[in-house]
Short mmCIF file of C-alpha atoms in Angstrom, two decimals:
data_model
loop_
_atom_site.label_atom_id
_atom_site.label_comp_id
_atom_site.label_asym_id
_atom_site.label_seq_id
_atom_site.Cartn_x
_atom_site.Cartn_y
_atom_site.Cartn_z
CA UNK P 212 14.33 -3.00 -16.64
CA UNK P 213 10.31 -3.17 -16.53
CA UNK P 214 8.36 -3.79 -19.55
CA UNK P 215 5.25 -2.89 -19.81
CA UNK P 216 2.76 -4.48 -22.35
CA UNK P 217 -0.47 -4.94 -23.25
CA UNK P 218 -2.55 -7.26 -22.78
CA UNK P 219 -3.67 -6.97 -26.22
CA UNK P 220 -0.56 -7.77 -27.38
CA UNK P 221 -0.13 -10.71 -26.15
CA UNK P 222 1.03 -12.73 -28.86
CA UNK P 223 3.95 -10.17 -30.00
CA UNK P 224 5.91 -11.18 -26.31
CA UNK P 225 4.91 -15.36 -26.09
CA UNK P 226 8.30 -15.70 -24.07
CA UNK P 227 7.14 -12.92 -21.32
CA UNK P 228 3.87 -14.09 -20.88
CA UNK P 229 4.94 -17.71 -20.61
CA UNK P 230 7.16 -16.67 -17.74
CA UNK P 231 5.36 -14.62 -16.34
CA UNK P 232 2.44 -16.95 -15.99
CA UNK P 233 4.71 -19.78 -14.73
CA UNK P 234 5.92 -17.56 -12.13
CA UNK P 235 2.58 -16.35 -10.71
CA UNK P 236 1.56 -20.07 -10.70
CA UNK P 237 4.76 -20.85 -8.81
CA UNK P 238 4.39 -17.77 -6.08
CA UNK P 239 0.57 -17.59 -5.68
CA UNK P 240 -0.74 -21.40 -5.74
CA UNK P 241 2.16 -22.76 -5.04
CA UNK P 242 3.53 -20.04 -2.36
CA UNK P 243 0.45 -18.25 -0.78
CA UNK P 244 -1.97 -20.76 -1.15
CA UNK P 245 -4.33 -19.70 -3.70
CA UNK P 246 -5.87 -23.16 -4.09
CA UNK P 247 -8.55 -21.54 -6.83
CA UNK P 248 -6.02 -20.96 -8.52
CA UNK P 249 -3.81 -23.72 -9.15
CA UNK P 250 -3.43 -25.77 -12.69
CA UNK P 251 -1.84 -28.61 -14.22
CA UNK P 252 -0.08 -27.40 -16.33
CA UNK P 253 1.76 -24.72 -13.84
CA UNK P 254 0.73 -21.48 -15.52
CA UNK P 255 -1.44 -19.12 -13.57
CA UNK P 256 -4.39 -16.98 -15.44
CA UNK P 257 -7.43 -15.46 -14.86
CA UNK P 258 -10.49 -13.61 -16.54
CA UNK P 259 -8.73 -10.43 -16.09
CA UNK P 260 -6.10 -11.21 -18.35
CA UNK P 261 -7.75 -9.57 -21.04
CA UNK P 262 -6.73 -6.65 -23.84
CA UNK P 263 -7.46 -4.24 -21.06
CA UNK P 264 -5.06 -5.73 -18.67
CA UNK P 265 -1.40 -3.91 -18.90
CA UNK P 266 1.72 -6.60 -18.05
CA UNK P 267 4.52 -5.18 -16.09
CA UNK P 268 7.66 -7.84 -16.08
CA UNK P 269 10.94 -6.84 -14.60
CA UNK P 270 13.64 -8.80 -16.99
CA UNK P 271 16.92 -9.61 -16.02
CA UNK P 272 19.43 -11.22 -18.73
CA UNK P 273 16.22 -12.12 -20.48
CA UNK P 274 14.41 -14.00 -17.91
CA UNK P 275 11.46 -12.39 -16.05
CA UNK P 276 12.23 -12.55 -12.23
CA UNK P 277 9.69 -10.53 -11.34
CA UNK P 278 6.12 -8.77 -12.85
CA UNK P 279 2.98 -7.00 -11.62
CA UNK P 280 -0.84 -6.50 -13.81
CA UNK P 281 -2.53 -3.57 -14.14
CA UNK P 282 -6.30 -3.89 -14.35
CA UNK P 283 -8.30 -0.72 -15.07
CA UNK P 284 -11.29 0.16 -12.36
CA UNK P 285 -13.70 1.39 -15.27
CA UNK P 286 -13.96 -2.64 -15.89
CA UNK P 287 -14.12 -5.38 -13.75
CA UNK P 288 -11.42 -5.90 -11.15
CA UNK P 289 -10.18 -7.91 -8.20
CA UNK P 290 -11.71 -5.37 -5.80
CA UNK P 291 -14.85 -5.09 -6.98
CA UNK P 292 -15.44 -8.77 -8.03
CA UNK P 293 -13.58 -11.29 -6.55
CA UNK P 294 -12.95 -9.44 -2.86
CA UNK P 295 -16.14 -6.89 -3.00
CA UNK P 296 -15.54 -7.37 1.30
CA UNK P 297 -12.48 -5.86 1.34
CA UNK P 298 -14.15 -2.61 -0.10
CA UNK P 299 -16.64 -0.56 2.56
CA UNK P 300 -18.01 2.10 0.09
CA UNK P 301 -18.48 1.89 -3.99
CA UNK P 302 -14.73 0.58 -5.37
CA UNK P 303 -13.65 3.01 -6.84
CA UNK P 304 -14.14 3.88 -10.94
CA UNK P 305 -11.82 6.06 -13.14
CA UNK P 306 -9.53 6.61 -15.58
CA UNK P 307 -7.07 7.91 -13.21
CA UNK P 308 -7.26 4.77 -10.49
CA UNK P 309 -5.82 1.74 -11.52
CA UNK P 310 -5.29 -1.72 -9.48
CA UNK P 311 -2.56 -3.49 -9.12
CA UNK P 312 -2.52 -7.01 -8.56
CA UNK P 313 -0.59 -10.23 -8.50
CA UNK P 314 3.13 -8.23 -7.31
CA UNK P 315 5.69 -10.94 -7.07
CA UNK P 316 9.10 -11.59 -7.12
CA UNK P 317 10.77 -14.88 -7.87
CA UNK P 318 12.43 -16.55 -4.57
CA UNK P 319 16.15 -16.49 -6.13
CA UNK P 320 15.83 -12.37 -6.49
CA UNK P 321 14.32 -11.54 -3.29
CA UNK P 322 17.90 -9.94 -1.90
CA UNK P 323 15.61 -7.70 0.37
CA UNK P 324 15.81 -10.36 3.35
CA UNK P 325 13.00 -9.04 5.18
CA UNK P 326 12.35 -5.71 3.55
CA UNK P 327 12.11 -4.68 -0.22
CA UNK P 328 14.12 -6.32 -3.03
CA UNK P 329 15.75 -4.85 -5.67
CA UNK P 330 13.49 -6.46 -8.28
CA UNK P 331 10.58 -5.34 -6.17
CA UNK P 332 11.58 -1.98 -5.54
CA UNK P 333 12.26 -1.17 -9.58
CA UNK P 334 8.66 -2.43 -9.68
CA UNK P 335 7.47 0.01 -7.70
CA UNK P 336 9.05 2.72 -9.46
CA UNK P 337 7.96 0.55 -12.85
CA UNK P 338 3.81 1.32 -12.01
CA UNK P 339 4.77 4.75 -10.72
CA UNK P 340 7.05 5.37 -14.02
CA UNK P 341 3.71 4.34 -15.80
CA UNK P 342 1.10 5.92 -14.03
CA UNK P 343 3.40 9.20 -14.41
CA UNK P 344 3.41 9.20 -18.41
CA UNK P 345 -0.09 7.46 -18.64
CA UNK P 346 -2.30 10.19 -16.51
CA UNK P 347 -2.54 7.60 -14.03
CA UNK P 348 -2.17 9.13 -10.47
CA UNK P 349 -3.50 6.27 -8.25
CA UNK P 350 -3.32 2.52 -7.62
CA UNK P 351 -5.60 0.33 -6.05
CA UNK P 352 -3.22 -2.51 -3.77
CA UNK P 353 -4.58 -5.00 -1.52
CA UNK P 354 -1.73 -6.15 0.00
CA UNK P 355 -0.63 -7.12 3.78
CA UNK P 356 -1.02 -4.28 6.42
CA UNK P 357 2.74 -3.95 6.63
CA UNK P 358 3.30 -2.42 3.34
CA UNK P 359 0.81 0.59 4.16
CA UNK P 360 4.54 1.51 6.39
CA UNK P 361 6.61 0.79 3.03
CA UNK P 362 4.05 2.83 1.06
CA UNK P 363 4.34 5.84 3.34
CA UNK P 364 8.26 5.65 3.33
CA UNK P 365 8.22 5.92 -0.39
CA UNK P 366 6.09 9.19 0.05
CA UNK P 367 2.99 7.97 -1.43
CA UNK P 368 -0.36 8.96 0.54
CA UNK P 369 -2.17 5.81 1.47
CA UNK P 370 -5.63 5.28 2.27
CA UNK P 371 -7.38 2.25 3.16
CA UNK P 372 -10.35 1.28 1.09
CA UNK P 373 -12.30 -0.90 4.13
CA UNK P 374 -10.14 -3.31 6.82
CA UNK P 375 -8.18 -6.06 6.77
CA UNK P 376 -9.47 -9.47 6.27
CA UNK P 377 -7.79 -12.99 6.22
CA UNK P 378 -7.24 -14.27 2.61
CA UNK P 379 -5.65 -17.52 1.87
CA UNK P 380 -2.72 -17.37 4.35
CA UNK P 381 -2.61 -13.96 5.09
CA UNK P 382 -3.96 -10.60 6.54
CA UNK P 383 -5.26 -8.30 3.66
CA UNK P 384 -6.44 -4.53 3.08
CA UNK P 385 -7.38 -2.87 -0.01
CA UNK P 386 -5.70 0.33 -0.34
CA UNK P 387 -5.54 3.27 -2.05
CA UNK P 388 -1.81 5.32 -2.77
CA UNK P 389 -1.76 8.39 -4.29
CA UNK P 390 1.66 9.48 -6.27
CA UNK P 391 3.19 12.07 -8.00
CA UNK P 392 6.96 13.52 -8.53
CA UNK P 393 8.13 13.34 -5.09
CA UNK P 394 7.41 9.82 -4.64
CA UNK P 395 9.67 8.55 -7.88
CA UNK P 396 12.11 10.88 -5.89
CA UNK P 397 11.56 8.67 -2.89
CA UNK P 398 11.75 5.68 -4.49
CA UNK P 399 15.34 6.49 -6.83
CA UNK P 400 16.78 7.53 -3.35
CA UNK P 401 15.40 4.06 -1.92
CA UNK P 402 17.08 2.58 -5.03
CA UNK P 403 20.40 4.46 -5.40
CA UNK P 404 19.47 4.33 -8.77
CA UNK P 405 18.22 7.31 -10.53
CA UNK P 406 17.09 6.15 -14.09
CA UNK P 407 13.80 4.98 -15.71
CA UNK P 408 13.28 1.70 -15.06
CA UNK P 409 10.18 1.66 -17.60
CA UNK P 410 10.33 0.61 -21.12
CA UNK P 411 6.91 0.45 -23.32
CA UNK P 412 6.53 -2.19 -25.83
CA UNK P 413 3.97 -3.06 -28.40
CA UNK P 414 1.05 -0.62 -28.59
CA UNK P 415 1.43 0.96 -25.70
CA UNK P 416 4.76 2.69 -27.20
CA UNK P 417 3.43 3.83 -30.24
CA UNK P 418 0.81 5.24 -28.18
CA UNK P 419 1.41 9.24 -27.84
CA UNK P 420 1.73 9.72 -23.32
CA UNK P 421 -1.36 11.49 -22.56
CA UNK P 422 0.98 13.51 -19.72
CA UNK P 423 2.07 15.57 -22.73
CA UNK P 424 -1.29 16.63 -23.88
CA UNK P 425 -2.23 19.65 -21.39
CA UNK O 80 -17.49 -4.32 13.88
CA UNK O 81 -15.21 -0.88 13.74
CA UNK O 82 -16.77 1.95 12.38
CA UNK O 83 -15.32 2.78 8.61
CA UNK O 84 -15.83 6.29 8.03
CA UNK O 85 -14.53 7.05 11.64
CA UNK O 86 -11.45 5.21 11.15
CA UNK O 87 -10.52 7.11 7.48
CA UNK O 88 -11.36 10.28 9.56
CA UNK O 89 -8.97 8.86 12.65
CA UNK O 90 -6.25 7.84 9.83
CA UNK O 91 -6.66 11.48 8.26
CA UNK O 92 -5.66 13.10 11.30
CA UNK O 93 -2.95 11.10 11.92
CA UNK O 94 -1.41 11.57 9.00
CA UNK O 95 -2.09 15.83 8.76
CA UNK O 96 -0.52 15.43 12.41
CA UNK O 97 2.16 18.66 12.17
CA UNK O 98 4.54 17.31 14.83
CA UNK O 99 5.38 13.21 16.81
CA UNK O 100 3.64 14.63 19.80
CA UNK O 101 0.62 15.15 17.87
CA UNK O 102 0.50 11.82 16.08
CA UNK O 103 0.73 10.23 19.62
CA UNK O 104 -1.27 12.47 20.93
CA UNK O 105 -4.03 11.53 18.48
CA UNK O 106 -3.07 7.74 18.57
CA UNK O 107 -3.67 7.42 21.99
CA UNK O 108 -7.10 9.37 21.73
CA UNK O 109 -8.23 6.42 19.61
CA UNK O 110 -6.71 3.46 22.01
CA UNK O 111 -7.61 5.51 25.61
CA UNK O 112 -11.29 3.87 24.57
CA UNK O 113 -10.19 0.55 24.40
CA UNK O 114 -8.35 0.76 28.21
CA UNK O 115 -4.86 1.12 26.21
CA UNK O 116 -3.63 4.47 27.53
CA UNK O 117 0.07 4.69 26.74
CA UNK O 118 1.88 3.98 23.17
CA UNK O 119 5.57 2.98 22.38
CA UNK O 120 6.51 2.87 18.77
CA UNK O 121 10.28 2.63 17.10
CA UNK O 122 12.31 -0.08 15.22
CA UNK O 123 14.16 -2.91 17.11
CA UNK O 124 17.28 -3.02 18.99
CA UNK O 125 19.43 -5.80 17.84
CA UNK O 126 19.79 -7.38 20.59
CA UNK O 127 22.99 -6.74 22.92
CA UNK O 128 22.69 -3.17 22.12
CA UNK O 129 23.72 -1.31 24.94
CA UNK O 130 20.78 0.47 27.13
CA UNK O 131 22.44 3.98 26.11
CA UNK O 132 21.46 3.31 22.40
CA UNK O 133 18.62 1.78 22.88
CA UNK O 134 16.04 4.73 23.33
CA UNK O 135 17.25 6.07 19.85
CA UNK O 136 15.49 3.39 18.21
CA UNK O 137 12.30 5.04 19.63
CA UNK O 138 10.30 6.61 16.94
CA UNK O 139 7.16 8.27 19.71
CA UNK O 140 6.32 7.18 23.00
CA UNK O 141 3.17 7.78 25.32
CA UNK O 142 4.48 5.35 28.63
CA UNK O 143 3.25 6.25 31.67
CA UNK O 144 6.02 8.79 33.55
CA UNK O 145 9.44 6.54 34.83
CA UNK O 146 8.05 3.47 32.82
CA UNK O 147 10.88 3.50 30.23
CA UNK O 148 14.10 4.81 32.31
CA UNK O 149 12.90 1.88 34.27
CA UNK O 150 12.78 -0.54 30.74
CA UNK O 151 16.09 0.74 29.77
CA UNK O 152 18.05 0.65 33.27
CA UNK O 153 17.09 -2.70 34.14
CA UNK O 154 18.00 -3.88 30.51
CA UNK O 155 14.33 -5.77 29.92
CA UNK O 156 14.75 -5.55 26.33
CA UNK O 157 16.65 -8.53 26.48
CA UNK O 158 13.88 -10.21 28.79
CA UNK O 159 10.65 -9.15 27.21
CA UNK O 160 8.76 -12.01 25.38
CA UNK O 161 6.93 -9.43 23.70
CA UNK O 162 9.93 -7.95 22.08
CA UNK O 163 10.85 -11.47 21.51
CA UNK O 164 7.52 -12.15 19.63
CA UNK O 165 7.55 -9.01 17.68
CA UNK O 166 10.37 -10.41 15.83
CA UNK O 167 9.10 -13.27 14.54
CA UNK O 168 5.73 -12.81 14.33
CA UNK O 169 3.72 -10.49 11.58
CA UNK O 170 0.23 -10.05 13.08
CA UNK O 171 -0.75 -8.24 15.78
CA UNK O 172 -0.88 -9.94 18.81
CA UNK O 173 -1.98 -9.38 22.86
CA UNK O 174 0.97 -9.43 25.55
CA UNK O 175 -0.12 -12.36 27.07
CA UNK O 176 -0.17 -14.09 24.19
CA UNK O 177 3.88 -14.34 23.72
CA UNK O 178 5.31 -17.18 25.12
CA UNK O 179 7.80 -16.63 27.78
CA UNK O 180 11.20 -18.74 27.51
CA UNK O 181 11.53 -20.97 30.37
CA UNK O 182 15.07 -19.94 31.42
CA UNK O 183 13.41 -16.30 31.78
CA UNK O 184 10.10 -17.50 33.69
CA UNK O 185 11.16 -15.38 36.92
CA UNK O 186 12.92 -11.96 35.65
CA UNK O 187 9.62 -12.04 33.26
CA UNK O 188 7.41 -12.53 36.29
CA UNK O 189 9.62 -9.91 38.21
CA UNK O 190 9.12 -7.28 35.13
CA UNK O 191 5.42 -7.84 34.89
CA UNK O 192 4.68 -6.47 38.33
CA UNK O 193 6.28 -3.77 38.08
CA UNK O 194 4.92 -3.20 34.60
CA UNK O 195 1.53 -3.36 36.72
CA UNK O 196 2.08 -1.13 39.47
CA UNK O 197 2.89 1.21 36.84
CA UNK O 198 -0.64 1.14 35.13
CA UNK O 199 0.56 -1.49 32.12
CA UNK O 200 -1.29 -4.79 33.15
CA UNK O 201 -1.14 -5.72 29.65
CA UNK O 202 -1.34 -4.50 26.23
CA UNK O 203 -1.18 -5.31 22.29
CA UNK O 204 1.72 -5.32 19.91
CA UNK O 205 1.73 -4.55 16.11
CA UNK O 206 4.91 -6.25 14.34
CA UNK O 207 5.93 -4.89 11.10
CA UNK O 208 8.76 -4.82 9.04
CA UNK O 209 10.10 -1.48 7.10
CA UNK O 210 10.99 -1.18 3.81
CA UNK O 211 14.79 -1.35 4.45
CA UNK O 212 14.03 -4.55 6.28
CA UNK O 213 14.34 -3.43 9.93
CA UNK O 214 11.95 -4.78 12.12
CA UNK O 215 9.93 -2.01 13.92
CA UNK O 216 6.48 -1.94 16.32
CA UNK O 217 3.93 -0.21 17.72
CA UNK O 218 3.11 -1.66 21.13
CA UNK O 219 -0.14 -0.18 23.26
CA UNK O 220 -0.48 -1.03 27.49
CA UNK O 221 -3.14 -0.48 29.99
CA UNK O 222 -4.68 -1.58 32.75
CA UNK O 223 -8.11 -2.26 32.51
CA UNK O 224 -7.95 -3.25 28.19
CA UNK O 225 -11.43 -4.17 26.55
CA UNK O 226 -10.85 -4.96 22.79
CA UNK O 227 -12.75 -7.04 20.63
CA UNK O 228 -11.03 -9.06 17.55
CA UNK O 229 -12.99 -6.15 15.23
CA UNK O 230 -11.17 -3.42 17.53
CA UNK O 231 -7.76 -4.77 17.58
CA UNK O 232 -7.46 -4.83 13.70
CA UNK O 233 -9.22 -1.86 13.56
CA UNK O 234 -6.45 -0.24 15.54
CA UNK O 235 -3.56 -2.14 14.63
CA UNK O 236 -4.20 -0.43 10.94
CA UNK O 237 -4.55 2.76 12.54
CA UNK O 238 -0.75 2.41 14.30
CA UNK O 239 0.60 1.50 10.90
CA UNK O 240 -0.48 4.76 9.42
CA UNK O 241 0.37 6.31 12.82
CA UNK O 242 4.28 4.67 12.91
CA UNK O 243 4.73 5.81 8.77
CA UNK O 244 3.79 9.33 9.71
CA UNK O 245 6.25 9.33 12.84
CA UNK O 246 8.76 8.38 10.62
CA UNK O 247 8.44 10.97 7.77
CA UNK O 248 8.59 13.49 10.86
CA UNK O 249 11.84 12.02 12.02
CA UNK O 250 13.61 12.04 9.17
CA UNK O 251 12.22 13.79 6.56
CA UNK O 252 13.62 12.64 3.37
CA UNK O 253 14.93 16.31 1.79
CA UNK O 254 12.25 16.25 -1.53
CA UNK O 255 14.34 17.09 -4.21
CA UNK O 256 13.37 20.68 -5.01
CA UNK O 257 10.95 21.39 -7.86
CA UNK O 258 12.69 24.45 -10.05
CA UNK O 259 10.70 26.10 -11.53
CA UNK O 260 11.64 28.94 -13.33
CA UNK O 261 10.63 32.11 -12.37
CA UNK O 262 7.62 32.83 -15.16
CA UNK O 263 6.09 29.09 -14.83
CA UNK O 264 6.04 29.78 -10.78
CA UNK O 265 3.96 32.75 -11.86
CA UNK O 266 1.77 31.02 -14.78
CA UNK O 267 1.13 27.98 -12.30
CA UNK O 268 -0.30 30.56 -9.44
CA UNK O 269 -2.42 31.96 -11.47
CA UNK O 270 -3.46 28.32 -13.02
CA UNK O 271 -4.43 28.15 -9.31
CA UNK O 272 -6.82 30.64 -9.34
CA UNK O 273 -8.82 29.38 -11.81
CA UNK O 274 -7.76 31.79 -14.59
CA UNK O 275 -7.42 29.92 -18.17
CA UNK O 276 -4.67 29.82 -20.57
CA UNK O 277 -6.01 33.31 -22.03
CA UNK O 278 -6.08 34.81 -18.80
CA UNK O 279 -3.00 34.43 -18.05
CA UNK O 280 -1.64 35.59 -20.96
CA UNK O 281 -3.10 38.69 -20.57
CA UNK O 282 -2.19 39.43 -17.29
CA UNK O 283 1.33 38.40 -17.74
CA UNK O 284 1.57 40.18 -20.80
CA UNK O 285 2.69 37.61 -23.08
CA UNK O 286 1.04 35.27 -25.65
CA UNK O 287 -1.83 32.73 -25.10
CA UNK O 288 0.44 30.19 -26.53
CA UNK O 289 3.48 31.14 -24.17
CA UNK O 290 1.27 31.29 -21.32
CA UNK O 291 0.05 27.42 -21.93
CA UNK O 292 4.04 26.42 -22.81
CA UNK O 293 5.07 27.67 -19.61
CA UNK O 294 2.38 25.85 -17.56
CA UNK O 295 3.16 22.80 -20.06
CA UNK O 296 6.92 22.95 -18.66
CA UNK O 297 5.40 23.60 -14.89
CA UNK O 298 3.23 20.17 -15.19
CA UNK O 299 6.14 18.09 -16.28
CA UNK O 300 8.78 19.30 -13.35
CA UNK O 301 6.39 18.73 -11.17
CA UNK O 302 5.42 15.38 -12.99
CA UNK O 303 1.81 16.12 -12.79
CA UNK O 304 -0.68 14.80 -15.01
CA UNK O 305 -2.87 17.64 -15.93
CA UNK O 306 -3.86 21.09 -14.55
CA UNK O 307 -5.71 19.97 -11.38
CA UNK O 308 -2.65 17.72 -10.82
CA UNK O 309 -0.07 20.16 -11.26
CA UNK O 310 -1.85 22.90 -8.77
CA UNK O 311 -2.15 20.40 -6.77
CA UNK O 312 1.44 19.58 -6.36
CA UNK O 313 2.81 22.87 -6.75
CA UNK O 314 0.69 24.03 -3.54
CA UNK O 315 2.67 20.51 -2.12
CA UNK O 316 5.90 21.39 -2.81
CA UNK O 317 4.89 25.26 -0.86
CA UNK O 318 4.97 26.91 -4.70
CA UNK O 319 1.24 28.54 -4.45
CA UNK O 320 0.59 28.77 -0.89
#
């Protein structure tokens, strides 16, 4: 199951956000490298973990093993202020583009060996599930070159934002993937599983989905 | 460094490539200025797989003429320190640059000549991994290569979009059909025309708010997120044409 919350909420879920920030600690400063990061105390946040940030955490027996953030690109984000070089042109700016950022997976659920893992792949179809019944029809990624492949398997277009550029440990492009029904359809068949994955809590559930409004 | 607008344009074309041919085709029109005139792409052998499986695993291939019966009947799959890198290694890297294993110094040696004398004197490899987990490449040869840092990642990005559209030709995953019924079709091509909610209803002969329920019901099969978005994928899915 994903969650989704928001940011503004915040102190309805203290037991997600406390995970979830001890887990991006553990994978990006302690994992990748992300020395700028990296606190005492073992929790990971940033100045884009504000009311206009939206939490994804993928729960399992009540434990979050695995979450994603959605930033909005009508405000500050990664791309435009903390990796402006990844981006050739203006980053982009709309209600329909979000970005994605800090994907991980805890170490004891990645069953994928070298490709996608269960956790990681619901997700996927989490932010797609999302985007679907938000109006949202793009994401902004910068990830490692290799998942531009994954991306395109999973039927979503992909287009790179500017080229790849060593960050921390790794290789890194910013790019944009487009999605839309067939690409849930994509991902399910990826999955063998053919249910929502997304639940909305908090505000964002009492919120009426703009995809019904024509 | 690389030129961006000419590489989205390069990536565009790959991707709106109609057939494999076309995609390596197009790939090698990009590499051919670098010196790197022939292409292999596909997903990895385990190794011990018999030479008569092994060309399956090849997703589109530009190798100059005899260059790959060759590969296959002397069994260099199981020789080649490139293959060797490609699966441990996640960044693109030149041919020289993979370490040969010292029990394999001469048939290496022996497979490099010939490699030369048929026009690959060396060449650059792209490693990447799938999303089931299989390890698959895109390696480019040539004989006289010029490539600058900027150029190699530059085209390594290009191969990845290159390799994901060879593999939606190969095996198109069957899209679940989009039904829609018969009226919506009908609302949803005229939606595409520009007409408005009104329009429609009077050409169809129904009511203005029938008309906007049955492109309501045409947005959500298709799982679009407003008008644009839902002509949009119904010309995808070959609805409006």
């Amino acid at each position: 199951m994903i969650i989704a919350v928001s940011g503004a909420d915040q102190a309805e879920f203290p037991h997600l956000f406390e995970q979830s920030s001890r887990l991006r600690h553990q994978v990006f400063v302690e994992e990748m490298g992300w020395e700028d990061l990296r606190r005492a105390d073992g929790r990971e946040f940033d100045q884009f973990d504000d009311e206009h940030a939206v939490h994804h955490f993928c729960v399992r027996d009540g434990a979050v093993v695995g979450y994603q953030r959605m930033l909005p690109t009508t405000r500050p984000n990664l791309l435009s202020s903390v990796f402006p070089e990844l981006c050739e042109g203006t980053p982009p700016c709309s209600d329909r583009i979000w970005e994605l950022t800090r994907y991980c997976v805890a170490p004891e659920h990645r069953d994928g060996r070298r490709g996608v893992s269960t956790a990681g792949s619901e997700l996927i179809a989490g932010f797609v599930e999302w985007g679907m019944s938000s109006g949202i029809d793009n994401v902004i990624i910068e990830f490692e070159p290799m998942w531009v492949l994954r991306a395109m398997q999973l039927q979503f277009l992909a287009r790179p934002l500017g080229f790849q550029r060593k960050i921390g440990n790794q290789q890194i492009v910013a790019t944009q993937v487009t999605f839309g029904q067939r690409t849930i359809d994509a991902i399910r068949a990826f999955r063998g599983a053919h249910a929502p994955v997304l639940e909305l809590w908090g505000r964002l559930g009492e919120a009426t989905p703009q995809a019904l409004a024509v | 460094m690389a030129d961006y607008d000419e590489t989205l344009a390069f990536i565009t074309s790959i991707d709106d490539a109609p057939t494999v041919d076309e995609v390596c085709r197009r790939l090698l029109g990009l590499s051919s200025r670098f010196g790197l005139t022939g292409v292999i792409a596909g997903t990895m052998p385990g190794s011990g797989t018999p030479p008569s499986d092994q060309q399956r695993h090849i997703l589109l291939e530009g190798w100059p003429d005899g260059w790959i019966e060759h590969y296959v009947q002397r069994d260099y799959v199981h020789i080649d320190p490139v293959i060797e890198r490609i699966r441990s290694d996640r960044n693109p890297f030149m041919w020289d640059e993979a370490p040969i294993a010292p029990t394999l110094r001469r048939e290496a040696a022996t497979m490099n000549g010939e490699a030369r004398e048929f026009g690959l004197a060396g060449g650059m490899a792209v490693p990447l991994v799938t999303l089931e987990g299989k390890i698959a490449s895109v390696s480019f040869g040539g004989h006289h290569i010029e490539l600058s840092p900027d150029d190699r990642s530059m085209l390594a990005l290009v191969s990845i979009y290159a390799i994901g559209r060879a593999f939606r030709l190969s095996r198109p995953t069957s899209p679940v059909p989009t039904c829609l019924s018969p009226r919506e079709t009908e609302a949803i091509r005229w939606a595409a025309i520009g007409k408005t909610d009104w329009e429609i209803s009077m050409i169809m002969a129904i009511s203005e708010h029938t008309a906007a329920r049955h492109l309501a019901n045409a947005k959500r099969k298709l799982g679009a997120a407003n008008r644009a978005h839902a002509v949009a994928e119904a010309i995808r899915a070959g609805i409006v044409r």
